[in-house]
mmCIF file with all atom_site columns, C-alpha atoms in Angstrom:
data_model
loop_
_atom_site.group_PDB
_atom_site.id
_atom_site.type_symbol
_atom_site.label_atom_id
_atom_site.label_alt_id
_atom_site.label_comp_id
_atom_site.label_asym_id
_atom_site.label_entity_id
_atom_site.label_seq_id
_atom_site.pdbx_PDB_ins_code
_atom_site.Cartn_x
_atom_site.Cartn_y
_atom_site.Cartn_z
_atom_site.occupancy
_atom_site.B_iso_or_equiv
_atom_site.pdbx_formal_charge
_atom_site.auth_seq_id
_atom_site.auth_comp_id
_atom_site.auth_asym_id
_atom_site.auth_atom_id
_atom_site.pdbx_PDB_model_num
ATOM 1   C CA . MET Z 1 1   ? 8.720   18.484  -20.625 1.00 95.00 ? 81  MET Z CA 1
ATOM 2   C CA . GLU Z 1 2   ? 7.784   21.138  -18.068 1.00 97.00 ? 82  GLU Z CA 1
ATOM 3   C CA . VAL Z 1 3   ? 4.190   21.767  -16.952 1.00 98.00 ? 83  VAL Z CA 1
ATOM 4   C CA . MET Z 1 4   ? 3.422   24.892  -14.941 1.00 97.00 ? 84  MET Z CA 1
ATOM 5   C CA . THR Z 1 5   ? 1.206   24.469  -11.878 1.00 96.00 ? 85  THR Z CA 1
ATOM 6   C CA . PRO Z 1 6   ? 0.178   26.859  -9.074  1.00 94.00 ? 86  PRO Z CA 1
ATOM 7   C CA . ARG Z 1 7   ? 3.031   25.313  -7.060  1.00 92.00 ? 87  ARG Z CA 1
ATOM 8   C CA . GLY Z 1 8   ? 5.617   25.892  -9.776  1.00 95.00 ? 88  GLY Z CA 1
ATOM 9   C CA . PRO Z 1 9   ? 6.779   23.677  -12.616 1.00 98.00 ? 89  PRO Z CA 1
ATOM 10  C CA . ALA Z 1 10  ? 6.417   19.904  -12.657 1.00 98.00 ? 90  ALA Z CA 1
ATOM 11  C CA . LEU Z 1 11  ? 8.767   17.874  -14.849 1.00 98.00 ? 91  LEU Z CA 1
ATOM 12  C CA . VAL Z 1 12  ? 7.557   15.062  -17.093 1.00 98.00 ? 92  VAL Z CA 1
ATOM 13  C CA . HIS Z 1 13  ? 9.993   12.426  -18.373 1.00 98.00 ? 93  HIS Z CA 1
ATOM 14  C CA . MET Z 1 14  ? 8.435   10.654  -21.362 1.00 98.00 ? 94  MET Z CA 1
ATOM 15  C CA . ASP Z 1 15  ? 9.338   7.174   -22.591 1.00 98.00 ? 95  ASP Z CA 1
ATOM 16  C CA . GLU Z 1 16  ? 7.248   6.402   -25.651 1.00 96.00 ? 96  GLU Z CA 1
ATOM 17  C CA . VAL Z 1 17  ? 6.541   3.407   -27.821 1.00 97.00 ? 97  VAL Z CA 1
ATOM 18  C CA . ALA Z 1 18  ? 5.226   3.416   -31.371 1.00 95.00 ? 98  ALA Z CA 1
ATOM 19  C CA . ASP Z 1 19  ? 1.438   3.004   -31.460 1.00 95.00 ? 99  ASP Z CA 1
ATOM 20  C CA . PRO Z 1 20  ? 0.955   2.816   -27.654 1.00 97.00 ? 100 PRO Z CA 1
ATOM 21  C CA . ARG Z 1 21  ? -1.904  0.843   -26.100 1.00 95.00 ? 101 ARG Z CA 1
ATOM 22  C CA . LEU Z 1 22  ? -2.217  3.335   -23.267 1.00 97.00 ? 102 LEU Z CA 1
ATOM 23  C CA . LEU Z 1 23  ? -0.315  5.937   -21.280 1.00 98.00 ? 103 LEU Z CA 1
ATOM 24  C CA . LEU Z 1 24  ? 0.941   5.044   -17.802 1.00 98.00 ? 104 LEU Z CA 1
ATOM 25  C CA . VAL Z 1 25  ? 1.637   8.114   -15.661 1.00 98.00 ? 105 VAL Z CA 1
ATOM 26  C CA . LEU Z 1 26  ? 3.784   7.483   -12.576 1.00 98.00 ? 106 LEU Z CA 1
ATOM 27  C CA . THR Z 1 27  ? 5.060   9.643   -9.739  1.00 98.00 ? 107 THR Z CA 1
ATOM 28  C CA . HIS Z 1 28  ? 7.339   9.388   -6.737  1.00 97.00 ? 108 HIS Z CA 1
ATOM 29  C CA . GLY Z 1 29  ? 6.936   9.324   -2.971  1.00 95.00 ? 109 GLY Z CA 1
ATOM 30  C CA . SER Z 1 30  ? 7.184   12.364  -0.711  1.00 93.00 ? 110 SER Z CA 1
ATOM 31  C CA . SER Z 1 31  ? 10.978  12.309  -0.422  1.00 88.00 ? 111 SER Z CA 1
ATOM 32  C CA . GLY Z 1 32  ? 11.996  10.238  -3.447  1.00 91.00 ? 112 GLY Z CA 1
ATOM 33  C CA . GLY Z 1 33  ? 12.296  10.765  -7.166  1.00 95.00 ? 113 GLY Z CA 1
ATOM 34  C CA . VAL Z 1 34  ? 11.147  9.236   -10.435 1.00 97.00 ? 114 VAL Z CA 1
ATOM 35  C CA . ASP Z 1 35  ? 14.333  7.173   -10.641 1.00 97.00 ? 115 ASP Z CA 1
ATOM 36  C CA . ALA Z 1 36  ? 13.299  4.893   -7.747  1.00 97.00 ? 116 ALA Z CA 1
ATOM 37  C CA . VAL Z 1 37  ? 14.130  1.302   -8.680  1.00 97.00 ? 117 VAL Z CA 1
ATOM 38  C CA . ASP Z 1 38  ? 10.522  0.111   -8.597  1.00 98.00 ? 118 ASP Z CA 1
ATOM 39  C CA . LEU Z 1 39  ? 9.323   2.972   -10.816 1.00 98.00 ? 119 LEU Z CA 1
ATOM 40  C CA . LEU Z 1 40  ? 12.100  2.270   -13.326 1.00 98.00 ? 120 LEU Z CA 1
ATOM 41  C CA . ALA Z 1 41  ? 11.250  -1.449  -13.327 1.00 98.00 ? 121 ALA Z CA 1
ATOM 42  C CA . VAL Z 1 42  ? 7.578   -0.659  -13.933 1.00 98.00 ? 122 VAL Z CA 1
ATOM 43  C CA . ARG Z 1 43  ? 8.557   1.701   -16.750 1.00 98.00 ? 123 ARG Z CA 1
ATOM 44  C CA . ASP Z 1 44  ? 10.729  -0.947  -18.400 1.00 98.00 ? 124 ASP Z CA 1
ATOM 45  C CA . ALA Z 1 45  ? 8.045   -3.648  -18.182 1.00 98.00 ? 125 ALA Z CA 1
ATOM 46  C CA . ALA Z 1 46  ? 5.343   -1.275  -19.435 1.00 98.00 ? 126 ALA Z CA 1
ATOM 47  C CA . LEU Z 1 47  ? 7.414   -0.249  -22.450 1.00 98.00 ? 127 LEU Z CA 1
ATOM 48  C CA . LYS Z 1 48  ? 7.894   -3.938  -23.352 1.00 98.00 ? 128 LYS Z CA 1
ATOM 49  C CA . ALA Z 1 49  ? 4.096   -4.343  -23.142 1.00 98.00 ? 129 ALA Z CA 1
ATOM 50  C CA . GLY Z 1 50  ? 3.510   -1.530  -25.646 1.00 97.00 ? 130 GLY Z CA 1
ATOM 51  C CA . VAL Z 1 51  ? 2.656   1.149   -23.101 1.00 98.00 ? 131 VAL Z CA 1
ATOM 52  C CA . SER Z 1 52  ? 4.068   4.684   -23.164 1.00 98.00 ? 132 SER Z CA 1
ATOM 53  C CA . VAL Z 1 53  ? 5.197   5.950   -19.756 1.00 98.00 ? 133 VAL Z CA 1
ATOM 54  C CA . ALA Z 1 54  ? 5.323   9.436   -18.258 1.00 98.00 ? 134 ALA Z CA 1
ATOM 55  C CA . ARG Z 1 55  ? 7.251   9.804   -15.000 1.00 98.00 ? 135 ARG Z CA 1
ATOM 56  C CA . VAL Z 1 56  ? 6.276   13.030  -13.237 1.00 98.00 ? 136 VAL Z CA 1
ATOM 57  C CA . THR Z 1 57  ? 8.460   14.904  -10.783 1.00 98.00 ? 137 THR Z CA 1
ATOM 58  C CA . GLN Z 1 58  ? 5.874   16.883  -8.883  1.00 97.00 ? 138 GLN Z CA 1
ATOM 59  C CA . ALA Z 1 59  ? 6.225   20.628  -8.428  1.00 96.00 ? 139 ALA Z CA 1
ATOM 60  C CA . PHE Z 1 60  ? 7.010   20.434  -4.703  1.00 95.00 ? 140 PHE Z CA 1
ATOM 61  C CA . ARG Z 1 61  ? 10.055  18.236  -5.435  1.00 95.00 ? 141 ARG Z CA 1
ATOM 62  C CA . VAL Z 1 62  ? 11.212  20.443  -8.323  1.00 96.00 ? 142 VAL Z CA 1
ATOM 63  C CA . ALA Z 1 63  ? 11.059  23.359  -5.864  1.00 94.00 ? 143 ALA Z CA 1
ATOM 64  C CA . GLY Z 1 64  ? 13.289  21.418  -3.444  1.00 91.00 ? 144 GLY Z CA 1
ATOM 65  C CA . ALA Z 1 65  ? 10.685  20.695  -0.764  1.00 90.00 ? 145 ALA Z CA 1
ATOM 66  C CA . ARG Z 1 66  ? 10.958  17.347  1.012   1.00 83.00 ? 146 ARG Z CA 1
ATOM 67  C CA . ALA Z 1 67  ? 7.289   17.243  1.994   1.00 88.00 ? 147 ALA Z CA 1
ATOM 68  C CA . PRO Z 1 68  ? 4.334   17.602  -0.380  1.00 92.00 ? 148 PRO Z CA 1
ATOM 69  C CA . GLY Z 1 69  ? 2.303   20.033  1.715   1.00 91.00 ? 149 GLY Z CA 1
ATOM 70  C CA . SER Z 1 70  ? -1.488  19.934  1.724   1.00 94.00 ? 150 SER Z CA 1
ATOM 71  C CA . ALA Z 1 71  ? -3.222  17.140  -0.148  1.00 95.00 ? 151 ALA Z CA 1
ATOM 72  C CA . ALA Z 1 72  ? -5.585  19.610  -1.835  1.00 96.00 ? 152 ALA Z CA 1
ATOM 73  C CA . ARG Z 1 73  ? -2.721  21.664  -3.305  1.00 95.00 ? 153 ARG Z CA 1
ATOM 74  C CA . GLN Z 1 74  ? -0.781  18.566  -4.335  1.00 96.00 ? 154 GLN Z CA 1
ATOM 75  C CA . ASP Z 1 75  ? -3.859  17.113  -6.038  1.00 97.00 ? 155 ASP Z CA 1
ATOM 76  C CA . GLU Z 1 76  ? -4.612  20.399  -7.799  1.00 97.00 ? 156 GLU Z CA 1
ATOM 77  C CA . ALA Z 1 77  ? -1.110  20.485  -9.293  1.00 97.00 ? 157 ALA Z CA 1
ATOM 78  C CA . TRP Z 1 78  ? -1.347  16.816  -10.295 1.00 98.00 ? 158 TRP Z CA 1
ATOM 79  C CA . GLU Z 1 79  ? -4.648  17.369  -12.091 1.00 98.00 ? 159 GLU Z CA 1
ATOM 80  C CA . ILE Z 1 80  ? -3.074  20.168  -14.156 1.00 98.00 ? 160 ILE Z CA 1
ATOM 81  C CA . VAL Z 1 81  ? -0.224  17.876  -15.218 1.00 98.00 ? 161 VAL Z CA 1
ATOM 82  C CA . LEU Z 1 82  ? -2.676  15.139  -16.230 1.00 98.00 ? 162 LEU Z CA 1
ATOM 83  C CA . LYS Z 1 83  ? -4.811  17.580  -18.181 1.00 97.00 ? 163 LYS Z CA 1
ATOM 84  C CA . GLU Z 1 84  ? -1.734  18.629  -20.171 1.00 97.00 ? 164 GLU Z CA 1
ATOM 85  C CA . LEU Z 1 85  ? -0.726  15.006  -20.832 1.00 97.00 ? 165 LEU Z CA 1
ATOM 86  C CA . ARG Z 1 86  ? -4.241  14.156  -22.005 1.00 96.00 ? 166 ARG Z CA 1
ATOM 87  C CA . THR Z 1 87  ? -4.232  17.195  -24.324 1.00 96.00 ? 167 THR Z CA 1
ATOM 88  C CA . ARG Z 1 88  ? -0.987  16.016  -25.893 1.00 94.00 ? 168 ARG Z CA 1
ATOM 89  C CA . ARG Z 1 89  ? -2.209  12.426  -26.285 1.00 93.00 ? 169 ARG Z CA 1
ATOM 90  C CA . PRO Z 1 90  ? -5.944  12.683  -27.019 1.00 92.00 ? 170 PRO Z CA 1
ATOM 91  C CA . GLY Z 1 91  ? -7.948  9.466   -27.016 1.00 92.00 ? 171 GLY Z CA 1
ATOM 92  C CA . LEU Z 1 92  ? -5.239  7.401   -25.332 1.00 96.00 ? 172 LEU Z CA 1
ATOM 93  C CA . PRO Z 1 93  ? -6.445  5.573   -22.190 1.00 97.00 ? 173 PRO Z CA 1
ATOM 94  C CA . VAL Z 1 94  ? -4.581  6.680   -19.054 1.00 98.00 ? 174 VAL Z CA 1
ATOM 95  C CA . VAL Z 1 95  ? -3.614  4.588   -16.053 1.00 98.00 ? 175 VAL Z CA 1
ATOM 96  C CA . GLN Z 1 96  ? -1.981  6.602   -13.291 1.00 98.00 ? 176 GLN Z CA 1
ATOM 97  C CA . GLY Z 1 97  ? -0.027  5.594   -10.256 1.00 98.00 ? 177 GLY Z CA 1
ATOM 98  C CA . GLY Z 1 98  ? 2.946   6.082   -8.049  1.00 98.00 ? 178 GLY Z CA 1
ATOM 99  C CA . ARG Z 1 99  ? 4.793   4.874   -5.051  1.00 98.00 ? 179 ARG Z CA 1
ATOM 100 C CA . SER Z 1 100 ? 3.911   5.726   -1.436  1.00 97.00 ? 180 SER Z CA 1
ATOM 101 C CA . ASN Z 1 101 ? 2.636   9.333   -1.309  1.00 97.00 ? 181 ASN Z CA 1
ATOM 102 C CA . GLY Z 1 102 ? 2.373   9.266   -5.111  1.00 98.00 ? 182 GLY Z CA 1
ATOM 103 C CA . ALA Z 1 103 ? 0.022   6.284   -4.851  1.00 98.00 ? 183 ALA Z CA 1
ATOM 104 C CA . ARG Z 1 104 ? -2.197  8.315   -2.524  1.00 98.00 ? 184 ARG Z CA 1
ATOM 105 C CA . VAL Z 1 105 ? -2.308  11.194  -5.030  1.00 98.00 ? 185 VAL Z CA 1
ATOM 106 C CA . ALA Z 1 106 ? -3.192  8.780   -7.835  1.00 98.00 ? 186 ALA Z CA 1
ATOM 107 C CA . CYS Z 1 107 ? -6.076  7.331   -5.813  1.00 98.00 ? 187 CYS Z CA 1
ATOM 108 C CA . ARG Z 1 108 ? -7.428  10.711  -4.703  1.00 98.00 ? 188 ARG Z CA 1
ATOM 109 C CA . THR Z 1 109 ? -7.433  12.195  -8.221  1.00 98.00 ? 189 THR Z CA 1
ATOM 110 C CA . ALA Z 1 110 ? -8.348  9.160   -10.368 1.00 98.00 ? 190 ALA Z CA 1
ATOM 111 C CA . ARG Z 1 111 ? -11.940 10.186  -10.993 1.00 97.00 ? 191 ARG Z CA 1
ATOM 112 C CA . ALA Z 1 112 ? -11.138 13.861  -11.545 1.00 97.00 ? 192 ALA Z CA 1
ATOM 113 C CA . VAL Z 1 113 ? -8.593  13.101  -14.288 1.00 97.00 ? 193 VAL Z CA 1
ATOM 114 C CA . GLY Z 1 114 ? -10.558 10.285  -15.921 1.00 97.00 ? 194 GLY Z CA 1
ATOM 115 C CA . ALA Z 1 115 ? -7.996  7.572   -15.218 1.00 98.00 ? 195 ALA Z CA 1
ATOM 116 C CA . ALA Z 1 116 ? -8.982  4.072   -16.317 1.00 98.00 ? 196 ALA Z CA 1
ATOM 117 C CA . ALA Z 1 117 ? -7.227  2.529   -13.293 1.00 98.00 ? 197 ALA Z CA 1
ATOM 118 C CA . VAL Z 1 118 ? -4.618  3.186   -10.600 1.00 98.00 ? 198 VAL Z CA 1
ATOM 119 C CA . VAL Z 1 119 ? -1.333  1.486   -9.738  1.00 98.00 ? 199 VAL Z CA 1
ATOM 120 C CA . ALA Z 1 120 ? -0.433  1.924   -6.055  1.00 98.00 ? 200 ALA Z CA 1
ATOM 121 C CA . LEU Z 1 121 ? 3.111   0.847   -5.202  1.00 98.00 ? 201 LEU Z CA 1
ATOM 122 C CA . ALA Z 1 122 ? 3.962   0.632   -1.484  1.00 98.00 ? 202 ALA Z CA 1
ATOM 123 C CA . PHE Z 1 123 ? 0.656   2.267   -0.557  1.00 98.00 ? 203 PHE Z CA 1
ATOM 124 C CA . PRO Z 1 124 ? 1.274   3.788   2.902   1.00 98.00 ? 204 PRO Z CA 1
ATOM 125 C CA . LEU Z 1 125 ? -1.786  2.436   4.708   1.00 97.00 ? 205 LEU Z CA 1
ATOM 126 C CA . HIS Z 1 126 ? -0.860  4.280   7.904   1.00 97.00 ? 206 HIS Z CA 1
ATOM 127 C CA . PRO Z 1 127 ? 2.102   6.136   9.406   1.00 93.00 ? 207 PRO Z CA 1
ATOM 128 C CA . PRO Z 1 128 ? 4.598   3.641   10.908  1.00 93.00 ? 208 PRO Z CA 1
ATOM 129 C CA . GLY Z 1 129 ? 3.399   2.434   14.293  1.00 92.00 ? 209 GLY Z CA 1
ATOM 130 C CA . LYS Z 1 130 ? 0.015   4.203   13.990  1.00 95.00 ? 210 LYS Z CA 1
ATOM 131 C CA . PRO Z 1 131 ? -2.445  1.703   12.468  1.00 93.00 ? 211 PRO Z CA 1
ATOM 132 C CA . GLU Z 1 132 ? -5.361  3.698   13.887  1.00 95.00 ? 212 GLU Z CA 1
ATOM 133 C CA . ARG Z 1 133 ? -4.603  6.431   11.290  1.00 95.00 ? 213 ARG Z CA 1
ATOM 134 C CA . SER Z 1 134 ? -5.657  4.324   8.317   1.00 96.00 ? 214 SER Z CA 1
ATOM 135 C CA . ARG Z 1 135 ? -5.741  5.776   4.797   1.00 97.00 ? 215 ARG Z CA 1
ATOM 136 C CA . ALA Z 1 136 ? -7.804  2.884   3.399   1.00 97.00 ? 216 ALA Z CA 1
ATOM 137 C CA . ASP Z 1 137 ? -10.555 5.354   2.471   1.00 97.00 ? 217 ASP Z CA 1
ATOM 138 C CA . GLU Z 1 138 ? -8.270  6.749   -0.243  1.00 97.00 ? 218 GLU Z CA 1
ATOM 139 C CA . LEU Z 1 139 ? -8.075  3.303   -1.849  1.00 96.00 ? 219 LEU Z CA 1
ATOM 140 C CA . ARG Z 1 140 ? -11.802 2.694   -1.508  1.00 96.00 ? 220 ARG Z CA 1
ATOM 141 C CA . GLY Z 1 141 ? -12.598 6.180   -2.801  1.00 97.00 ? 221 GLY Z CA 1
ATOM 142 C CA . ALA Z 1 142 ? -10.548 5.980   -6.014  1.00 98.00 ? 222 ALA Z CA 1
ATOM 143 C CA . GLY Z 1 143 ? -13.657 5.224   -8.060  1.00 97.00 ? 223 GLY Z CA 1
ATOM 144 C CA . VAL Z 1 144 ? -11.655 2.991   -10.447 1.00 98.00 ? 224 VAL Z CA 1
ATOM 145 C CA . ASP Z 1 145 ? -9.849  -0.329  -10.135 1.00 98.00 ? 225 ASP Z CA 1
ATOM 146 C CA . VAL Z 1 146 ? -6.694  -0.103  -8.037  1.00 98.00 ? 226 VAL Z CA 1
ATOM 147 C CA . LEU Z 1 147 ? -3.747  -2.497  -8.148  1.00 98.00 ? 227 LEU Z CA 1
ATOM 148 C CA . VAL Z 1 148 ? -1.796  -2.412  -4.883  1.00 98.00 ? 228 VAL Z CA 1
ATOM 149 C CA . VAL Z 1 149 ? 1.718   -3.866  -4.747  1.00 98.00 ? 229 VAL Z CA 1
ATOM 150 C CA . ASN Z 1 150 ? 3.196   -3.873  -1.236  1.00 98.00 ? 230 ASN Z CA 1
ATOM 151 C CA . GLY Z 1 151 ? 5.929   -5.711  0.595   1.00 98.00 ? 231 GLY Z CA 1
ATOM 152 C CA . ASP Z 1 152 ? 5.035   -7.884  3.585   1.00 98.00 ? 232 ASP Z CA 1
ATOM 153 C CA . ARG Z 1 153 ? 7.678   -6.052  5.661   1.00 97.00 ? 233 ARG Z CA 1
ATOM 154 C CA . ASP Z 1 154 ? 6.401   -2.535  4.950   1.00 97.00 ? 234 ASP Z CA 1
ATOM 155 C CA . PRO Z 1 155 ? 6.306   -0.507  8.206   1.00 97.00 ? 235 PRO Z CA 1
ATOM 156 C CA . PHE Z 1 156 ? 3.502   1.589   6.660   1.00 97.00 ? 236 PHE Z CA 1
ATOM 157 C CA . GLY Z 1 157 ? 1.283   -1.513  6.656   1.00 97.00 ? 237 GLY Z CA 1
ATOM 158 C CA . VAL Z 1 158 ? -0.410  -3.572  3.968   1.00 97.00 ? 238 VAL Z CA 1
ATOM 159 C CA . PRO Z 1 159 ? -3.915  -2.729  2.754   1.00 97.00 ? 239 PRO Z CA 1
ATOM 160 C CA . ASP Z 1 160 ? -6.752  -5.224  2.967   1.00 96.00 ? 240 ASP Z CA 1
ATOM 161 C CA . ALA Z 1 161 ? -7.474  -7.133  -0.245  1.00 97.00 ? 241 ALA Z CA 1
ATOM 162 C CA . ALA Z 1 162 ? -11.099 -5.969  -0.070  1.00 97.00 ? 242 ALA Z CA 1
ATOM 163 C CA . ASP Z 1 163 ? -9.974  -2.336  -0.504  1.00 97.00 ? 243 ASP Z CA 1
ATOM 164 C CA . ALA Z 1 164 ? -8.423  -2.847  -3.959  1.00 97.00 ? 244 ALA Z CA 1
ATOM 165 C CA . ALA Z 1 165 ? -9.277  -4.577  -7.218  1.00 98.00 ? 245 ALA Z CA 1
ATOM 166 C CA . ARG Z 1 166 ? -6.063  -6.565  -6.801  1.00 98.00 ? 246 ARG Z CA 1
ATOM 167 C CA . LEU Z 1 167 ? -3.567  -6.790  -3.940  1.00 98.00 ? 247 LEU Z CA 1
ATOM 168 C CA . VAL Z 1 168 ? -0.136  -8.330  -4.489  1.00 98.00 ? 248 VAL Z CA 1
ATOM 169 C CA . VAL Z 1 169 ? 1.993   -8.740  -1.359  1.00 98.00 ? 249 VAL Z CA 1
ATOM 170 C CA . LEU Z 1 170 ? 5.610   -9.537  -2.133  1.00 98.00 ? 250 LEU Z CA 1
ATOM 171 C CA . PRO Z 1 171 ? 7.435   -11.592 0.506   1.00 97.00 ? 251 PRO Z CA 1
ATOM 172 C CA . GLY Z 1 172 ? 10.587  -10.112 1.977   1.00 97.00 ? 252 GLY Z CA 1
ATOM 173 C CA . GLU Z 1 173 ? 9.970   -6.648  0.490   1.00 97.00 ? 253 GLU Z CA 1
ATOM 174 C CA . GLY Z 1 174 ? 9.954   -3.449  2.531   1.00 97.00 ? 254 GLY Z CA 1
ATOM 175 C CA . HIS Z 1 175 ? 8.551   -0.037  1.667   1.00 97.00 ? 255 HIS Z CA 1
ATOM 176 C CA . ASP Z 1 176 ? 11.169  0.597   -1.031  1.00 96.00 ? 256 ASP Z CA 1
ATOM 177 C CA . LEU Z 1 177 ? 10.254  -2.519  -3.098  1.00 98.00 ? 257 LEU Z CA 1
ATOM 178 C CA . LYS Z 1 178 ? 13.884  -2.848  -4.170  1.00 96.00 ? 258 LYS Z CA 1
ATOM 179 C CA . LYS Z 1 179 ? 14.588  -6.510  -3.414  1.00 97.00 ? 259 LYS Z CA 1
ATOM 180 C CA . ASP Z 1 180 ? 13.060  -7.729  -6.708  1.00 97.00 ? 260 ASP Z CA 1
ATOM 181 C CA . PRO Z 1 181 ? 11.975  -4.657  -8.689  1.00 98.00 ? 261 PRO Z CA 1
ATOM 182 C CA . ALA Z 1 182 ? 11.657  -6.671  -11.914 1.00 98.00 ? 262 ALA Z CA 1
ATOM 183 C CA . ARG Z 1 183 ? 8.864   -8.679  -10.265 1.00 98.00 ? 263 ARG Z CA 1
ATOM 184 C CA . VAL Z 1 184 ? 7.081   -5.423  -9.394  1.00 98.00 ? 264 VAL Z CA 1
ATOM 185 C CA . GLY Z 1 185 ? 7.335   -4.385  -13.031 1.00 98.00 ? 265 GLY Z CA 1
ATOM 186 C CA . GLU Z 1 186 ? 5.962   -7.715  -14.270 1.00 98.00 ? 266 GLU Z CA 1
ATOM 187 C CA . VAL Z 1 187 ? 2.956   -7.563  -11.941 1.00 98.00 ? 267 VAL Z CA 1
ATOM 188 C CA . VAL Z 1 188 ? 2.093   -4.030  -13.021 1.00 98.00 ? 268 VAL Z CA 1
ATOM 189 C CA . ALA Z 1 189 ? 2.569   -4.556  -16.770 1.00 98.00 ? 269 ALA Z CA 1
ATOM 190 C CA . GLU Z 1 190 ? 0.461   -7.719  -16.754 1.00 97.00 ? 270 GLU Z CA 1
ATOM 191 C CA . TRP Z 1 191 ? -2.378  -5.886  -14.980 1.00 98.00 ? 271 TRP Z CA 1
ATOM 192 C CA . ILE Z 1 192 ? -2.467  -2.531  -16.785 1.00 98.00 ? 272 ILE Z CA 1
ATOM 193 C CA . VAL Z 1 193 ? -2.780  -3.911  -20.322 1.00 96.00 ? 273 VAL Z CA 1
ATOM 194 C CA . HIS Z 1 194 ? -6.373  -4.921  -19.515 1.00 95.00 ? 274 HIS Z CA 1
ATOM 195 C CA . TYR Z 1 195 ? -7.261  -1.202  -19.392 1.00 96.00 ? 275 TYR Z CA 1
ATOM 196 C CA . ALA Z 1 196 ? -6.050  -0.386  -22.913 1.00 90.00 ? 276 ALA Z CA 1
#
């Protein structure tokens, strides 16, 4: 499915279950795609838990850009995609999330789109080597419960447990969360069903 935004089209890949409990909307990081191993593992676990999943390739990636540009423009485009998904699935609770930059978008827009909760995979707490440039305010400002799943070897840092409803730190994992993606999926699926 294609959704037009001011930044061009965004692409939505739907995986649906019969009689879904909720809709989980996921997106990628700034230079990745919706086929990242952790996103696919989350999708698979969510489907088994009776949750429909939409994986969104944001407009900037569809256009071929490697960087998302301004947060305000990225968030504006995201909100349009979520409005369209809500129109197509009225009354279904929505949990949104993503990995890295996508997790930041999900936190920043959670209130505006009426998300029940946020899933933040590999939340980039700060640029590598620059802990003074913390983005913890984005977690604290989500306005809904946020699940953070990070690896203990992530060069972007690990958020403080006090800044999220739940923090899961996976030993031996880096920013890509690809060592044990099935575990990432299990953690997310177990948590999101409480928001159905």
